[in-house]
Amino acid sequence: MQQTWVRWVPHVIDSFLLLAAIYMVTIIGPHHPFILVKIVLLLVYILLGSLALKHAKTLTWRLVFTFAAAAVFYYIVGVGRYKSPASWWAV
């Protein structure tokens, strides 16, 4: 956590994801509910990552926030794959 690149890489990744989300809204339009769900989940993912890396004081809370962020990421992938807010359950 003390190395410089460790501190700025998450910001670059999150910025890229937000820019991609904004680009999707401009191309496809906000008419599709799955796009709005992806953007909200992306913000939740960023919040959970911030909590895991900066604000969690114990290893237990870091793990809880990390696994929660991974679950949200998995849900985002399902929303993108099936283009449905139901994500993996849309099959």
PDB file of C-alpha atoms in Angstrom:
ATOM      1  CA  MET A   1       0.000   0.000   0.000  1.00  0.00           C
ATOM      2  CA  GLN A   2       3.011   2.306   0.294  1.00  0.00           C
ATOM      3  CA  GLN A   3       4.080   2.104  -3.335  1.00  0.00           C
ATOM      4  CA  THR A   4       2.965   4.965  -5.554  1.00  0.00           C
ATOM      5  CA  TRP A   5       1.414   2.864  -8.318  1.00  0.00           C
ATOM      6  CA  VAL A   6      -0.775   0.993  -5.827  1.00  0.00           C
ATOM      7  CA  ARG A   7      -2.416   4.269  -4.848  1.00  0.00           C
ATOM      8  CA  TRP A   8      -3.201   5.586  -8.338  1.00  0.00           C
ATOM      9  CA  VAL A   9      -4.035   2.425 -10.347  1.00  0.00           C
ATOM     10  CA  PRO A  10      -7.522   1.968  -8.770  1.00  0.00           C
ATOM     11  CA  HIS A  11      -8.365   5.570  -9.664  1.00  0.00           C
ATOM     12  CA  VAL A  12      -7.343   5.007 -13.277  1.00  0.00           C
ATOM     13  CA  ILE A  13      -9.415   1.814 -13.518  1.00  0.00           C
ATOM     14  CA  ASP A  14     -12.472   3.417 -11.895  1.00  0.00           C
ATOM     15  CA  SER A  15     -12.182   6.480 -14.137  1.00  0.00           C
ATOM     16  CA  PHE A  16     -11.972   4.263 -17.211  1.00  0.00           C
ATOM     17  CA  LEU A  17     -15.063   2.325 -16.112  1.00  0.00           C
ATOM     18  CA  LEU A  18     -17.032   5.525 -15.478  1.00  0.00           C
ATOM     19  CA  LEU A  19     -16.017   6.948 -18.848  1.00  0.00           C
ATOM     20  CA  ALA A  20     -17.069   3.703 -20.524  1.00  0.00           C
ATOM     21  CA  ALA A  21     -20.444   3.907 -18.761  1.00  0.00           C
ATOM     22  CA  ILE A  22     -20.963   7.490 -19.903  1.00  0.00           C
ATOM     23  CA  TYR A  23     -19.979   6.477 -23.427  1.00  0.00           C
ATOM     24  CA  MET A  24     -22.524   3.633 -23.358  1.00  0.00           C
ATOM     25  CA  VAL A  25     -25.262   6.052 -22.315  1.00  0.00           C
ATOM     26  CA  THR A  26     -24.384   8.411 -25.169  1.00  0.00           C
ATOM     27  CA  ILE A  27     -24.299   5.607 -27.752  1.00  0.00           C
ATOM     28  CA  ILE A  28     -27.226   3.438 -26.656  1.00  0.00           C
ATOM     29  CA  GLY A  29     -29.184   5.992 -24.672  1.00  0.00           C
ATOM     30  CA  PRO A  30     -30.564   5.899 -21.137  1.00  0.00           C
ATOM     31  CA  HIS A  31     -33.772   4.173 -22.281  1.00  0.00           C
ATOM     32  CA  HIS A  32     -32.530   0.722 -21.361  1.00  0.00           C
ATOM     33  CA  PRO A  33     -32.776  -0.040 -17.641  1.00  0.00           C
ATOM     34  CA  PHE A  34     -29.731  -2.313 -17.661  1.00  0.00           C
ATOM     35  CA  ILE A  35     -27.426   0.623 -18.419  1.00  0.00           C
ATOM     36  CA  LEU A  36     -28.673   2.611 -15.452  1.00  0.00           C
ATOM     37  CA  VAL A  37     -28.353  -0.473 -13.224  1.00  0.00           C
ATOM     38  CA  LYS A  38     -24.764  -0.938 -14.387  1.00  0.00           C
ATOM     39  CA  ILE A  39     -23.899   2.669 -13.573  1.00  0.00           C
ATOM     40  CA  VAL A  40     -25.441   2.476 -10.090  1.00  0.00           C
ATOM     41  CA  LEU A  41     -23.689  -0.833  -9.425  1.00  0.00           C
ATOM     42  CA  LEU A  42     -20.424   0.642 -10.672  1.00  0.00           C
ATOM     43  CA  LEU A  43     -20.735   3.450  -8.124  1.00  0.00           C
ATOM     44  CA  VAL A  44     -21.466   0.867  -5.397  1.00  0.00           C
ATOM     45  CA  TYR A  45     -18.409  -1.110  -6.549  1.00  0.00           C
ATOM     46  CA  ILE A  46     -16.209   1.987  -6.307  1.00  0.00           C
ATOM     47  CA  LEU A  47     -17.582   2.775  -2.839  1.00  0.00           C
ATOM     48  CA  LEU A  48     -16.946  -0.772  -1.593  1.00  0.00           C
ATOM     49  CA  GLY A  49     -13.425  -0.714  -3.019  1.00  0.00           C
ATOM     50  CA  SER A  50     -12.741   2.576  -1.289  1.00  0.00           C
ATOM     51  CA  LEU A  51     -14.031   1.181   1.978  1.00  0.00           C
ATOM     52  CA  ALA A  52     -11.870  -1.933   1.588  1.00  0.00           C
ATOM     53  CA  LEU A  53      -8.678  -0.051   0.739  1.00  0.00           C
ATOM     54  CA  LYS A  54      -8.910   3.100   2.841  1.00  0.00           C
ATOM     55  CA  HIS A  55     -11.454   2.982   5.616  1.00  0.00           C
ATOM     56  CA  ALA A  56     -11.557  -0.596   6.913  1.00  0.00           C
ATOM     57  CA  LYS A  57      -9.474  -0.858  10.064  1.00  0.00           C
ATOM     58  CA  THR A  58      -9.426  -4.618  10.597  1.00  0.00           C
ATOM     59  CA  LEU A  59      -8.677  -7.514   8.296  1.00  0.00           C
ATOM     60  CA  THR A  60     -12.206  -8.851   8.782  1.00  0.00           C
ATOM     61  CA  TRP A  61     -13.821  -5.655   7.448  1.00  0.00           C
ATOM     62  CA  ARG A  62     -11.336  -5.477   4.583  1.00  0.00           C
ATOM     63  CA  LEU A  63     -12.300  -8.994   3.568  1.00  0.00           C
ATOM     64  CA  VAL A  64     -16.023  -8.261   3.911  1.00  0.00           C
ATOM     65  CA  PHE A  65     -15.767  -5.176   1.689  1.00  0.00           C
ATOM     66  CA  THR A  66     -13.503  -6.967  -0.792  1.00  0.00           C
ATOM     67  CA  PHE A  67     -15.869  -9.911  -1.193  1.00  0.00           C
ATOM     68  CA  ALA A  68     -18.852  -7.546  -1.436  1.00  0.00           C
ATOM     69  CA  ALA A  69     -17.065  -5.581  -4.190  1.00  0.00           C
ATOM     70  CA  ALA A  70     -16.283  -8.844  -6.008  1.00  0.00           C
ATOM     71  CA  ALA A  71     -19.943  -9.900  -5.780  1.00  0.00           C
ATOM     72  CA  VAL A  72     -21.089  -6.539  -7.161  1.00  0.00           C
ATOM     73  CA  PHE A  73     -18.549  -6.848  -9.990  1.00  0.00           C
ATOM     74  CA  TYR A  74     -19.858 -10.342 -10.784  1.00  0.00           C
ATOM     75  CA  TYR A  75     -23.399  -8.937 -10.864  1.00  0.00           C
ATOM     76  CA  ILE A  76     -22.275  -6.110 -13.198  1.00  0.00           C
ATOM     77  CA  VAL A  77     -20.785  -8.666 -15.589  1.00  0.00           C
ATOM     78  CA  GLY A  78     -24.089 -10.571 -15.595  1.00  0.00           C
ATOM     79  CA  VAL A  79     -26.071  -7.398 -16.271  1.00  0.00           C
ATOM     80  CA  GLY A  80     -23.804  -6.636 -19.215  1.00  0.00           C
ATOM     81  CA  ARG A  81     -23.905 -10.161 -20.568  1.00  0.00           C
ATOM     82  CA  TYR A  82     -27.669 -10.602 -20.478  1.00  0.00           C
ATOM     83  CA  LYS A  83     -28.598  -6.909 -20.875  1.00  0.00           C
ATOM     84  CA  SER A  84     -31.086  -7.287 -18.063  1.00  0.00           C
ATOM     85  CA  PRO A  85     -31.179  -5.884 -14.518  1.00  0.00           C
ATOM     86  CA  ALA A  86     -31.869  -9.465 -13.394  1.00  0.00           C
ATOM     87  CA  SER A  87     -28.255 -10.298 -14.326  1.00  0.00           C
ATOM     88  CA  TRP A  88     -27.457 -14.016 -14.111  1.00  0.00           C
ATOM     89  CA  TRP A  89     -31.055 -14.871 -13.212  1.00  0.00           C
ATOM     90  CA  ALA A  90     -32.340 -13.529 -16.536  1.00  0.00           C
ATOM     91  CA  VAL A  91     -31.694 -16.824 -18.326  1.00  0.00           C
TER      92      VAL A  91
END
